[in-house]
């Protein structure tokens, strides 16, 4: 997850403002009023964009610094500090966006027009102009994220050993006891019930802010950030989903059958949705932890990277350095020394922190960091590569104007590290000593692809439905009285996953996923899961690889690194089709490479599912 200010509010609280409201800009307001009587010129538009870029860096540093402190040291004081910084930022941004509207229709140069367009989209949580409402929104945003970070489950009576998300997630990942899984699953969702009224109010205020800057609701603003109309973008995500949906349905059918063998058909229906707590993940978004239950062929070379990391005594820093070494093998620069001095790699013993992994450039000047609570697992090793992908994006565009310090679109930012992680093949893991053997036949290949599919394919519907739920909430299609019911309707519709126990509107299960209280748009992850395979294939082609795409590792390929670096350096200065073309030669997002990658597994799944009642 990225925490660059251009991506997110409250970390973005999205905005600007070192200046106190009404300070230097107060004098400019009267000038603007006078100037607005005449049609603005292209030169004035360019001067405005230049001024905003000059101011933005200092403004965003204040918010980012407050957010970093809050996320790595959660207290009432740090929450209040972040809220105050973000309130000022919200005010400045909403005012500046309104000011920028006077340049609508001005025939400015392409770079200026793009900057003005990106400015309008810079906040994922736009604030109303009303001072009291703006302060309220900033406070709610800080409070919601703090509630998530401090969440713990201490049992129904409150007297059991309290467990945080990391501990509860370990239970979901490792236990095969149905009731233990259920306790951990329901326990974590107890922390989000009190978020509900705050979230409802946040929606009201953010929608008001979105309307003030020209959008019908917050969802329309989010969908506008893809160099196409919001309606066209919604259609594009549906097109991509339809490409991959049949493969997901094949995987779901096979996994459901195997889980029924472990838990019994009374608990796992042969033709219905899968209870959400038995898939090895707190949100059933990735299923890699149930691999031992669904492994296609027993007795093949071990793919157990977790054990190798522990046996070889990999600590968090060593795991990060292994990730960095992959990027430098491509000819990319080493991370700055300050990265290792300022990052949070492990969970502190003395305070609450937000463990959800994120990447940062706190001062927008190559001040690279990651924030994680790293454990010795393959999942965290892959996450490290993902977060470093953000950092390397920051590294290569940080000298651009701040409005261009972003990914080509937010899916690109999420895809880079994951595209690199696709090169963490069994062959690469053997090369770095984390596997002793590699698959030598089709059985080994199917095992490897199954493990990958439990991560990559299983995620796709979840990646799409999170924002589908929010778009429906933001638009008013779904009323607050139906928040939870609609959540589970979409979970079953897209994922074929159901709540394991009855849920009601007293619950607020969406809030148990960080990106809801953290107000992070989520479609980026769906797009990234498609784009990473498209990028992987292009880099494998550049590296001269021929053969089964799932066996390709670009480790050590300077040619692949050159193409990647060229795209990273563009930032958001050009429309995303230009950036995609620079790396892949195509101007359209497409799932064909993903389907090609998993073609052997798809054939195998069809054979295994013959005679089964697939679907739900």
Coordinates of C-alpha atoms in Angstrom, one line a residue:
X1 CA 0.0 0.0 0.0
X2 CA 1.2 3.5 -0.9
X3 CA 1.2 6.4 1.5
X4 CA 2.5 9.1 -0.8
X5 CA 0.4 12.1 -0.1
X6 CA -0.8 12.4 -3.7
X7 CA -2.6 9.1 -3.3
X8 CA -4.5 9.3 -0.1
X9 CA -6.2 11.2 2.5
X10 CA -5.9 11.6 5.5
X11 CA -2.3 10.8 4.7
X12 CA -3.0 12.9 1.8
X13 CA -5.4 14.6 3.7
X14 CA -4.9 15.4 0.4
X15 CA -3.7 18.6 0.2
X16 CA -1.7 21.6 0.7
X17 CA -1.2 24.3 3.3
X18 CA 1.6 25.4 5.2
X19 CA -0.1 28.7 5.0
X20 CA -2.6 29.3 7.6
X21 CA -6.1 29.9 6.1
X22 CA -6.2 33.4 4.8
X23 CA -2.4 34.1 5.1
X24 CA -0.5 34.9 1.9
X25 CA -3.4 33.7 -0.2
X26 CA -5.7 36.3 1.4
X27 CA -4.1 39.0 -0.7
X28 CA -4.3 36.8 -3.8
X29 CA -8.0 36.3 -3.4
X30 CA -8.8 39.9 -4.2
X31 CA -6.5 39.7 -7.2
X32 CA -8.3 36.6 -8.4
X33 CA -11.6 38.4 -8.1
X34 CA -10.4 41.3 -10.2
X35 CA -8.7 39.0 -12.8
X36 CA -11.7 36.8 -13.1
X37 CA -13.6 39.6 -14.7
X38 CA -11.5 39.0 -17.8
X39 CA -10.9 35.6 -19.4
X40 CA -7.7 34.2 -17.9
X41 CA -4.8 33.7 -20.3
X42 CA -2.7 30.6 -20.9
X43 CA 0.2 32.4 -19.2
X44 CA -1.8 33.0 -16.1
X45 CA -2.8 29.3 -16.0
X46 CA 0.8 28.3 -16.3
X47 CA 1.8 30.7 -13.6
X48 CA -0.9 29.4 -11.3
X49 CA 0.2 25.7 -11.9
X50 CA 3.8 26.7 -11.2
X51 CA 2.9 28.4 -8.0
X52 CA 0.8 25.5 -6.8
X53 CA 3.7 23.1 -7.5
X54 CA 6.1 25.3 -5.7
X55 CA 3.9 25.4 -2.6
X56 CA 2.8 21.8 -2.6
X57 CA 5.9 20.1 -1.5
X58 CA 6.2 22.0 1.8
X59 CA 2.5 21.7 2.4
X60 CA 2.4 18.0 1.9
X61 CA 5.4 17.4 4.0
X62 CA 3.6 18.8 7.1
X63 CA 0.7 16.3 6.7
X64 CA 2.9 13.4 5.8
X65 CA 5.1 13.9 8.8
X66 CA 2.1 14.0 11.1
X67 CA 0.7 10.9 9.5
X68 CA 3.9 9.0 9.8
X69 CA 4.1 9.9 13.5
X70 CA 0.5 8.9 14.1
X71 CA 0.8 5.6 12.3
X72 CA 4.0 4.6 14.1
X73 CA 2.9 5.9 17.5
X74 CA -0.9 5.9 18.0
X75 CA -2.1 8.1 20.8
X76 CA -4.8 10.6 21.3
X77 CA -2.2 13.3 20.9
X78 CA -0.8 12.0 17.6
X79 CA -4.3 11.5 16.3
X80 CA -5.1 15.1 17.2
X81 CA -1.9 16.4 15.7
X82 CA -2.6 14.7 12.4
X83 CA -6.2 15.9 12.4
X84 CA -5.1 19.5 12.8
X85 CA -2.5 19.2 10.0
X86 CA -5.0 17.6 7.7
X87 CA -7.8 20.1 8.5
X88 CA -5.5 22.9 7.3
X89 CA -4.6 20.9 4.2
X90 CA -8.2 20.2 3.4
X91 CA -9.0 23.9 3.6
X92 CA -6.2 24.9 1.3
X93 CA -6.9 22.2 -1.3
X94 CA -10.6 22.8 -1.5
X95 CA -10.0 26.5 -1.9
X96 CA -7.2 26.0 -4.5
X97 CA -9.3 23.6 -6.5
X98 CA -12.1 26.1 -6.6
X99 CA -9.6 28.8 -7.7
X100 CA -8.3 26.5 -10.5
X101 CA -11.8 26.2 -12.0
X102 CA -11.4 29.7 -13.4
X103 CA -9.0 28.2 -15.9
X104 CA -11.5 25.8 -17.3
X105 CA -11.5 26.1 -21.1
X106 CA -8.2 28.1 -21.3
X107 CA -6.0 26.9 -24.1
X108 CA -3.0 26.3 -21.9
X109 CA -0.1 24.0 -22.9
X110 CA -0.6 20.3 -22.4
X111 CA 1.6 20.1 -19.2
X112 CA -0.3 22.9 -17.5
X113 CA -3.7 21.4 -18.5
X114 CA -2.6 18.1 -17.0
X115 CA -1.4 19.7 -13.8
X116 CA -4.7 21.5 -13.3
X117 CA -6.6 18.3 -14.0
X118 CA -4.5 16.3 -11.5
X119 CA -4.9 19.1 -8.9
X120 CA -8.7 18.6 -9.1
X121 CA -8.3 14.9 -8.4
X122 CA -5.5 15.2 -5.7
X123 CA -7.7 14.4 -2.7
X124 CA -9.5 11.1 -2.1
X125 CA -11.3 12.8 0.8
X126 CA -12.3 16.3 -0.3
X127 CA -13.4 18.6 2.5
X128 CA -16.4 21.0 2.5
X129 CA -15.5 24.7 2.6
X130 CA -17.4 25.1 5.9
X131 CA -14.7 25.4 8.6
X132 CA -16.6 23.4 11.3
X133 CA -17.4 20.6 8.8
X134 CA -13.8 20.5 7.6
X135 CA -12.6 20.2 11.2
X136 CA -15.1 17.4 11.8
X137 CA -14.1 15.5 8.7
X138 CA -10.4 15.7 9.6
X139 CA -11.1 14.5 13.2
X140 CA -13.3 11.6 11.9
X141 CA -10.6 10.5 9.5
X142 CA -7.9 10.4 12.2
X143 CA -10.3 8.7 14.7
X144 CA -11.3 5.9 12.3
X145 CA -7.7 4.9 11.4
X146 CA -6.8 5.1 15.1
X147 CA -9.7 2.8 16.0
X148 CA -8.5 0.2 13.5
X149 CA -4.8 0.4 14.6
X150 CA -5.7 0.0 18.3
X151 CA -8.3 -2.7 17.7
X152 CA -8.0 -5.8 20.0
X153 CA -10.3 -8.8 20.8
X154 CA -10.4 -9.8 24.4
X155 CA -13.2 -12.4 24.3
X156 CA -16.9 -12.0 24.8
X157 CA -16.5 -11.4 28.5
X158 CA -13.5 -9.1 28.0
X159 CA -11.4 -11.2 30.3
X160 CA -9.4 -13.3 27.8
X161 CA -5.9 -12.5 26.6
X162 CA -6.3 -9.6 24.3
X163 CA -5.2 -10.3 20.7
X164 CA -4.6 -7.7 18.0
X165 CA -5.0 -8.1 14.3
X166 CA -1.6 -9.8 13.8
X167 CA -2.3 -12.5 16.4
X168 CA -5.9 -13.1 15.2
X169 CA -4.6 -13.3 11.7
X170 CA -2.1 -16.0 12.8
X171 CA -5.0 -18.0 14.1
X172 CA -6.8 -17.7 10.8
X173 CA -3.7 -18.7 8.9
X174 CA -2.6 -21.7 11.0
X175 CA -5.5 -23.2 12.8
X176 CA -7.6 -25.9 11.3
X177 CA -10.1 -25.9 14.2
X178 CA -13.4 -24.6 12.9
X179 CA -14.5 -23.0 16.1
X180 CA -11.1 -21.4 16.8
X181 CA -11.3 -19.9 13.4
X182 CA -14.8 -18.6 14.0
X183 CA -13.8 -17.0 17.3
X184 CA -10.9 -15.1 15.7
X185 CA -13.0 -14.1 12.7
X186 CA -15.9 -12.7 14.7
X187 CA -13.6 -11.2 17.4
X188 CA -11.8 -8.9 14.9
X189 CA -15.2 -7.7 13.6
X190 CA -16.1 -6.5 17.0
X191 CA -13.6 -3.7 16.7
X192 CA -15.5 -2.1 13.7
X193 CA -19.0 -1.8 15.1
X194 CA -18.4 1.6 16.7
X195 CA -17.0 2.9 13.4
X196 CA -20.4 2.8 11.8
X197 CA -21.8 6.2 12.8
X198 CA -18.4 7.9 12.2
X199 CA -18.2 6.3 8.7
X200 CA -21.7 7.4 7.8
X201 CA -20.9 11.0 8.8
X202 CA -17.6 10.8 6.9
X203 CA -19.5 9.8 3.7
X204 CA -21.9 12.8 4.1
X205 CA -19.1 15.3 4.6
X206 CA -16.8 13.9 1.8
X207 CA -19.7 13.8 -0.6
X208 CA -20.4 17.5 0.2
X209 CA -16.7 18.2 -0.5
X210 CA -16.8 16.3 -3.8
X211 CA -19.8 18.3 -4.9
X212 CA -18.1 21.5 -4.2
X213 CA -15.3 20.6 -6.6
X214 CA -17.6 19.5 -9.4
X215 CA -18.5 15.8 -8.8
X216 CA -21.8 14.3 -8.0
X217 CA -20.4 12.2 -5.2
X218 CA -17.1 10.9 -3.9
X219 CA -17.3 7.7 -6.0
X220 CA -17.5 9.7 -9.2
X221 CA -14.4 11.7 -8.1
X222 CA -12.5 8.5 -7.5
X223 CA -13.5 7.0 -10.9
X224 CA -12.4 10.2 -12.7
X225 CA -8.7 9.6 -12.1
X226 CA -8.0 7.3 -15.0
X227 CA -7.8 9.5 -18.1
X228 CA -11.3 8.5 -19.1
X229 CA -14.8 9.3 -17.9
X230 CA -16.1 7.8 -14.7
X231 CA -18.7 5.8 -16.5
X232 CA -16.1 4.5 -19.0
X233 CA -13.8 3.5 -16.1
X234 CA -16.6 1.5 -14.4
X235 CA -17.2 -0.3 -17.7
X236 CA -13.5 -1.0 -18.1
X237 CA -13.2 -2.6 -14.7
X238 CA -16.2 -4.8 -15.5
X239 CA -14.6 -5.8 -18.8
X240 CA -11.5 -6.9 -17.1
X241 CA -13.5 -8.8 -14.5
X242 CA -15.4 -10.7 -17.1
X243 CA -12.0 -11.7 -18.7
X244 CA -10.8 -13.4 -15.4
X245 CA -14.1 -14.5 -13.9
X246 CA -14.2 -18.0 -15.4
X247 CA -10.7 -18.8 -14.0
X248 CA -11.8 -17.6 -10.6
X249 CA -14.9 -19.8 -10.7
X250 CA -12.8 -22.9 -11.6
X251 CA -10.5 -22.2 -8.6
X252 CA -13.4 -21.6 -6.3
X253 CA -15.0 -24.9 -7.2
X254 CA -11.9 -26.9 -6.6
X255 CA -11.0 -25.2 -3.3
X256 CA -14.6 -25.6 -2.0
X257 CA -14.4 -29.3 -2.7
X258 CA -11.1 -29.7 -0.8
X259 CA -12.3 -27.7 2.1
X260 CA -15.4 -29.9 2.4
X261 CA -13.1 -32.9 2.7
X262 CA -11.4 -31.2 5.7
X263 CA -14.4 -29.6 7.5
X264 CA -17.3 -31.8 6.3
X265 CA -20.1 -31.1 3.8
X266 CA -22.4 -29.8 6.6
X267 CA -20.0 -26.9 7.1
X268 CA -18.8 -26.5 3.5
X269 CA -21.8 -26.9 1.1
X270 CA -21.0 -28.7 -2.1
X271 CA -22.8 -26.1 -4.3
X272 CA -22.9 -22.9 -2.2
X273 CA -20.8 -20.0 -0.9
X274 CA -17.8 -20.8 1.2
X275 CA -17.8 -19.6 4.9
X276 CA -15.4 -16.7 5.0
X277 CA -13.4 -17.8 8.0
X278 CA -12.0 -21.1 6.6
X279 CA -9.9 -19.6 3.8
X280 CA -6.8 -18.7 5.8
X281 CA -7.1 -15.0 5.7
X282 CA -9.0 -12.5 7.9
X283 CA -10.9 -11.1 4.9
X284 CA -10.8 -14.2 2.6
X285 CA -9.0 -12.1 0.1
X286 CA -6.1 -14.4 -0.5
X287 CA -6.1 -18.1 0.2
X288 CA -2.5 -19.1 0.2
X289 CA -2.6 -20.3 3.8
X290 CA -5.0 -23.2 3.0
X291 CA -2.5 -24.5 0.4
X292 CA -1.7 -27.6 2.5
X293 CA -5.4 -28.5 2.4
X294 CA -5.7 -28.1 -1.4
X295 CA -2.2 -29.1 -2.6
X296 CA -2.7 -30.9 -6.0
X297 CA 0.2 -33.3 -5.7
X298 CA 1.8 -34.5 -2.4
X299 CA 5.4 -35.4 -2.2
X300 CA 6.7 -32.8 -4.7
X301 CA 9.7 -30.6 -3.8
X302 CA 8.8 -28.4 -0.9
X303 CA 7.6 -24.9 -1.7
X304 CA 7.7 -24.0 2.0
X305 CA 9.6 -20.7 2.1
X306 CA 8.3 -19.9 5.6
X307 CA 10.3 -22.8 7.1
X308 CA 13.4 -21.8 5.1
X309 CA 13.3 -18.2 6.3
X310 CA 13.1 -19.4 9.9
X311 CA 15.7 -22.1 9.6
X312 CA 18.2 -19.6 8.0
X313 CA 17.4 -17.0 10.6
X314 CA 16.2 -14.3 8.3
X315 CA 15.3 -11.3 10.3
X316 CA 13.3 -8.3 9.0
X317 CA 16.2 -6.3 7.8
X318 CA 17.7 -9.3 5.9
X319 CA 14.4 -9.9 4.2
X320 CA 14.2 -6.3 3.1
X321 CA 17.8 -6.4 1.8
X322 CA 16.9 -9.5 -0.2
X323 CA 14.0 -7.5 -1.8
X324 CA 16.3 -4.6 -2.5
X325 CA 18.9 -6.8 -4.1
X326 CA 16.3 -7.9 -6.7
X327 CA 15.7 -4.3 -7.8
X328 CA 19.4 -3.5 -7.9
X329 CA 20.1 -6.6 -10.0
X330 CA 18.0 -4.9 -12.7
X331 CA 20.4 -2.0 -12.7
X332 CA 18.3 0.2 -10.4
X333 CA 19.9 2.3 -7.7
X334 CA 20.3 1.1 -4.1
X335 CA 17.9 2.5 -1.5
X336 CA 19.3 5.5 0.4
X337 CA 20.9 4.8 3.8
X338 CA 18.2 6.8 5.5
X339 CA 15.6 4.1 4.3
X340 CA 17.1 1.6 6.8
X341 CA 17.4 4.3 9.5
X342 CA 13.8 5.6 9.3
X343 CA 11.6 2.7 8.3
X344 CA 9.5 0.6 10.8
X345 CA 10.3 -3.1 10.0
X346 CA 9.0 -4.7 13.2
X347 CA 6.2 -4.0 15.7
X348 CA 7.4 -2.0 18.7
X349 CA 6.8 -3.6 22.0
X350 CA 5.9 -0.4 23.8
X351 CA 3.2 1.2 21.8
X352 CA 0.3 0.8 19.3
X353 CA 1.1 1.2 15.6
X354 CA -0.7 0.6 12.3
X355 CA 0.9 -2.6 11.2
X356 CA -0.8 -2.6 7.8
X357 CA 2.1 -2.4 5.3
X358 CA 2.7 0.8 3.5
X359 CA 5.4 2.7 1.6
X360 CA 6.3 6.3 2.1
X361 CA 8.3 9.3 0.8
X362 CA 7.7 11.5 3.8
X363 CA 9.3 14.6 2.5
X364 CA 8.8 14.0 -1.3
X365 CA 12.5 14.1 -1.7
X366 CA 13.6 10.5 -1.8
X367 CA 12.9 10.2 1.9
X368 CA 11.9 6.5 1.4
X369 CA 10.5 4.3 4.1
X370 CA 8.3 1.3 4.6
X371 CA 6.1 0.7 7.6
X372 CA 5.5 -3.0 8.4
X373 CA 5.4 -5.5 11.2
X374 CA 7.5 -8.1 9.3
X375 CA 7.3 -11.8 10.2
X376 CA 9.3 -14.6 8.8
X377 CA 6.8 -15.7 6.1
X378 CA 6.8 -15.9 2.4
X379 CA 3.7 -13.7 2.4
X380 CA 5.7 -10.9 4.1
X381 CA 8.6 -11.4 1.7
X382 CA 6.3 -10.9 -1.2
X383 CA 4.8 -7.8 0.5
X384 CA 8.3 -6.4 1.0
X385 CA 8.8 -6.6 -2.8
X386 CA 5.4 -4.9 -3.3
X387 CA 6.2 -2.0 -0.9
X388 CA 9.7 -1.6 -2.4
X389 CA 8.0 -1.3 -5.8
X390 CA 6.3 1.9 -4.5
X391 CA 9.6 3.1 -3.1
X392 CA 11.4 2.7 -6.4
X393 CA 8.6 4.5 -8.2
X394 CA 9.1 7.4 -5.7
X395 CA 12.9 7.2 -6.3
X396 CA 12.6 7.8 -10.0
X397 CA 10.0 10.5 -10.1
X398 CA 10.7 12.6 -7.0
X399 CA 12.5 15.4 -8.9
X400 CA 9.4 16.1 -11.0
X401 CA 6.9 18.8 -10.1
X402 CA 4.9 17.4 -7.2
X403 CA 1.7 17.1 -9.2
X404 CA 3.5 14.6 -11.4
X405 CA 5.0 12.7 -8.4
X406 CA 2.5 9.8 -8.7
X407 CA 1.9 6.7 -10.7
X408 CA 0.5 6.7 -14.2
X409 CA -2.6 5.8 -12.4
X410 CA -2.9 4.3 -8.9
X411 CA -3.0 0.7 -10.2
X412 CA 0.4 1.2 -11.7
X413 CA 1.8 2.1 -8.3
X414 CA 0.4 -1.1 -6.9
X415 CA 1.5 -3.3 -9.8
X416 CA 5.2 -2.5 -9.9
X417 CA 6.3 -4.5 -6.9
X418 CA 4.0 -7.3 -7.6
X419 CA 5.3 -7.6 -11.2
X420 CA 8.8 -8.0 -9.7
X421 CA 7.4 -10.5 -7.2
X422 CA 6.2 -12.7 -10.1
X423 CA 9.9 -13.3 -10.7
X424 CA 10.2 -14.9 -7.2
X425 CA 10.0 -18.3 -8.9
X426 CA 11.1 -21.6 -7.5
X427 CA 14.2 -21.2 -9.6
X428 CA 15.0 -17.8 -8.2
X429 CA 14.3 -19.0 -4.6
X430 CA 16.7 -21.9 -5.1
X431 CA 19.3 -19.5 -6.5
X432 CA 19.1 -17.4 -3.3
X433 CA 19.1 -20.5 -1.1
X434 CA 15.5 -20.5 0.1
X435 CA 14.5 -23.7 -1.7
X436 CA 16.7 -26.8 -2.0
X437 CA 14.8 -28.2 -5.0
X438 CA 12.6 -26.9 -7.8
X439 CA 9.7 -28.5 -9.5
X440 CA 11.0 -30.8 -12.3
X441 CA 7.8 -31.9 -14.0
X442 CA 4.2 -31.0 -14.6
X443 CA 3.1 -32.0 -11.1
X444 CA 5.6 -29.5 -9.6
X445 CA 4.4 -26.8 -12.0
X446 CA 0.7 -27.4 -11.1
X447 CA 1.6 -27.2 -7.4
X448 CA 3.5 -23.9 -7.9
X449 CA 0.7 -22.4 -10.0
X450 CA -1.9 -23.5 -7.4
X451 CA 0.0 -21.6 -4.7
X452 CA 0.2 -18.5 -7.0
X453 CA -3.5 -18.7 -7.9
X454 CA -4.5 -18.8 -4.2
X455 CA -3.0 -15.4 -4.0
X456 CA -3.5 -13.8 -7.4
X457 CA -6.7 -15.3 -8.7
X458 CA -8.5 -15.6 -5.4
X459 CA -8.0 -11.9 -4.8
X460 CA -9.7 -10.6 -8.0
X461 CA -13.3 -10.4 -7.0
X462 CA -12.4 -9.0 -3.6
X463 CA -10.3 -6.3 -5.3
X464 CA -13.3 -5.3 -7.3
X465 CA -16.1 -5.4 -4.8
X466 CA -14.6 -3.2 -2.1
X467 CA -15.1 -0.1 -4.2
X468 CA -18.3 -1.4 -5.7
X469 CA -19.7 -1.3 -2.2
X470 CA -18.3 2.2 -1.6
X471 CA -19.5 3.5 -5.0
X472 CA -23.0 2.3 -4.1
X473 CA -22.7 3.9 -0.6
X474 CA -21.4 7.2 -1.9
X475 CA -24.0 7.5 -4.6
X476 CA -26.9 6.9 -2.1
X477 CA -27.9 3.7 -3.9
X478 CA -27.3 2.0 -0.6
X479 CA -28.6 3.6 2.6
X480 CA -26.8 3.5 6.0
X481 CA -29.5 1.1 7.2
X482 CA -28.3 -1.5 4.7
X483 CA -24.5 -1.1 4.9
X484 CA -23.8 -4.5 6.2
X485 CA -26.4 -6.4 4.2
X486 CA -25.1 -4.9 0.9
X487 CA -21.5 -5.8 1.9
X488 CA -22.4 -9.4 2.3
X489 CA -24.6 -9.4 -0.8
X490 CA -21.5 -8.3 -2.9
X491 CA -19.2 -10.7 -1.1
X492 CA -21.5 -13.6 -2.1
X493 CA -22.2 -12.3 -5.6
X494 CA -18.6 -11.7 -6.6
X495 CA -16.5 -14.0 -4.3
X496 CA -18.9 -16.9 -3.5
X497 CA -18.1 -16.2 0.1
X498 CA -20.6 -15.9 3.0
X499 CA -20.5 -14.9 6.6
X500 CA -20.1 -17.9 8.8
X501 CA -22.6 -16.7 11.4
X502 CA -25.6 -14.4 11.1
X503 CA -24.7 -10.7 10.7
X504 CA -26.9 -7.7 11.3
X505 CA -26.9 -3.9 10.9
X506 CA -25.5 -3.7 14.4
X507 CA -22.3 -4.9 12.8
X508 CA -20.1 -2.9 10.4
X509 CA -18.0 -5.6 8.8
X510 CA -16.6 -3.3 6.0
X511 CA -14.8 -1.4 8.7
X512 CA -12.8 -4.5 9.7
X513 CA -10.8 -4.0 6.5
X514 CA -8.2 -1.3 6.8
X515 CA -8.9 0.5 3.5
X516 CA -12.5 1.4 4.6
X517 CA -11.7 3.3 7.8
X518 CA -8.4 4.4 6.2
X519 CA -10.3 5.8 3.1
X520 CA -8.0 4.2 0.6
X521 CA -9.5 3.6 -2.8
X522 CA -9.2 -0.1 -3.6
X523 CA -9.9 -0.7 -7.3
X524 CA -6.2 0.1 -7.8
X525 CA -5.4 -3.4 -6.4
X526 CA -7.8 -5.1 -8.8
X527 CA -6.1 -3.3 -11.7
X528 CA -2.7 -4.0 -10.3
X529 CA -3.4 -7.8 -10.2
X530 CA -4.1 -7.6 -13.9
X531 CA -1.4 -5.2 -14.9
X532 CA 1.4 -7.0 -13.0
X533 CA 1.1 -10.0 -15.4
X534 CA 1.0 -7.7 -18.4
X535 CA 4.1 -5.9 -17.1
X536 CA 5.8 -9.3 -16.2
X537 CA 5.4 -10.6 -19.7
X538 CA 6.8 -7.4 -21.2
X539 CA 9.9 -7.5 -18.9
X540 CA 10.3 -11.2 -19.6
X541 CA 10.3 -10.4 -23.3
X542 CA 12.9 -7.7 -22.8
X543 CA 15.0 -10.2 -20.8
X544 CA 14.9 -12.6 -23.8
X545 CA 13.0 -15.3 -21.9
X546 CA 11.2 -17.9 -23.9
X547 CA 8.9 -20.6 -22.5
X548 CA 6.3 -21.0 -19.8
X549 CA 5.6 -17.5 -18.4
X550 CA 5.3 -18.8 -14.9
X551 CA 8.9 -20.0 -14.9
X552 CA 10.3 -16.6 -16.0
X553 CA 12.5 -14.6 -13.5
X554 CA 13.9 -11.3 -14.7
X555 CA 16.4 -11.3 -11.8
X556 CA 19.7 -9.8 -13.2
X557 CA 18.3 -8.5 -16.5
X558 CA 19.5 -5.0 -17.1
X559 CA 17.4 -4.8 -20.3
X560 CA 14.2 -5.4 -18.3
X561 CA 15.4 -2.9 -15.8
X562 CA 15.9 -0.2 -18.4
X563 CA 12.3 -0.5 -19.7
X564 CA 11.0 -0.5 -16.1
X565 CA 13.0 2.6 -15.1
X566 CA 11.9 4.5 -18.2
X567 CA 8.3 4.0 -17.2
X568 CA 8.9 4.8 -13.5
X569 CA 10.6 8.1 -14.4
X570 CA 7.4 9.3 -16.2
X571 CA 5.5 9.5 -13.0
X572 CA 2.0 10.8 -13.8
X573 CA 3.3 13.4 -16.3
X574 CA 1.7 11.6 -19.2
X575 CA -1.7 9.7 -19.5
X576 CA -1.4 6.1 -18.3
X577 CA -1.7 4.6 -21.8
X578 CA 1.6 6.3 -22.7
X579 CA 3.3 4.8 -19.6
X580 CA 1.9 1.4 -20.3
X581 CA 3.0 1.6 -23.9
X582 CA 6.5 2.5 -22.8
X583 CA 6.9 -0.8 -20.9
X584 CA 4.6 -3.2 -22.7
X585 CA 4.0 -1.8 -26.2
X586 CA 0.2 -1.8 -25.6
X587 CA -2.1 1.1 -24.7
X588 CA -4.9 -1.1 -23.2
X589 CA -5.0 -2.9 -19.8
X590 CA -5.6 -6.6 -20.6
X591 CA -5.8 -9.9 -18.7
X592 CA -4.5 -12.1 -21.5
X593 CA -1.0 -12.4 -19.9
X594 CA -2.6 -13.5 -16.6
X595 CA -4.7 -16.1 -18.4
X596 CA -1.6 -17.3 -20.3
X597 CA 0.4 -17.6 -17.1
X598 CA -2.2 -19.8 -15.5
X599 CA -3.1 -21.8 -18.6
X600 CA -1.6 -25.1 -17.3
X601 CA -3.5 -24.8 -14.0
X602 CA -6.8 -23.9 -15.8
X603 CA -6.6 -27.1 -17.8
X604 CA -5.9 -29.1 -14.7
X605 CA -8.8 -27.5 -12.7
X606 CA -11.2 -28.3 -15.5
X607 CA -10.3 -31.9 -15.2
X608 CA -10.6 -32.0 -11.4
X609 CA -13.9 -30.2 -11.4
X610 CA -15.6 -32.5 -13.9
X611 CA -18.8 -33.8 -12.4
X612 CA -18.8 -31.1 -9.6
X613 CA -21.5 -28.6 -9.0
X614 CA -19.5 -25.5 -9.6
X615 CA -20.9 -22.0 -8.9
X616 CA -22.9 -20.8 -6.0

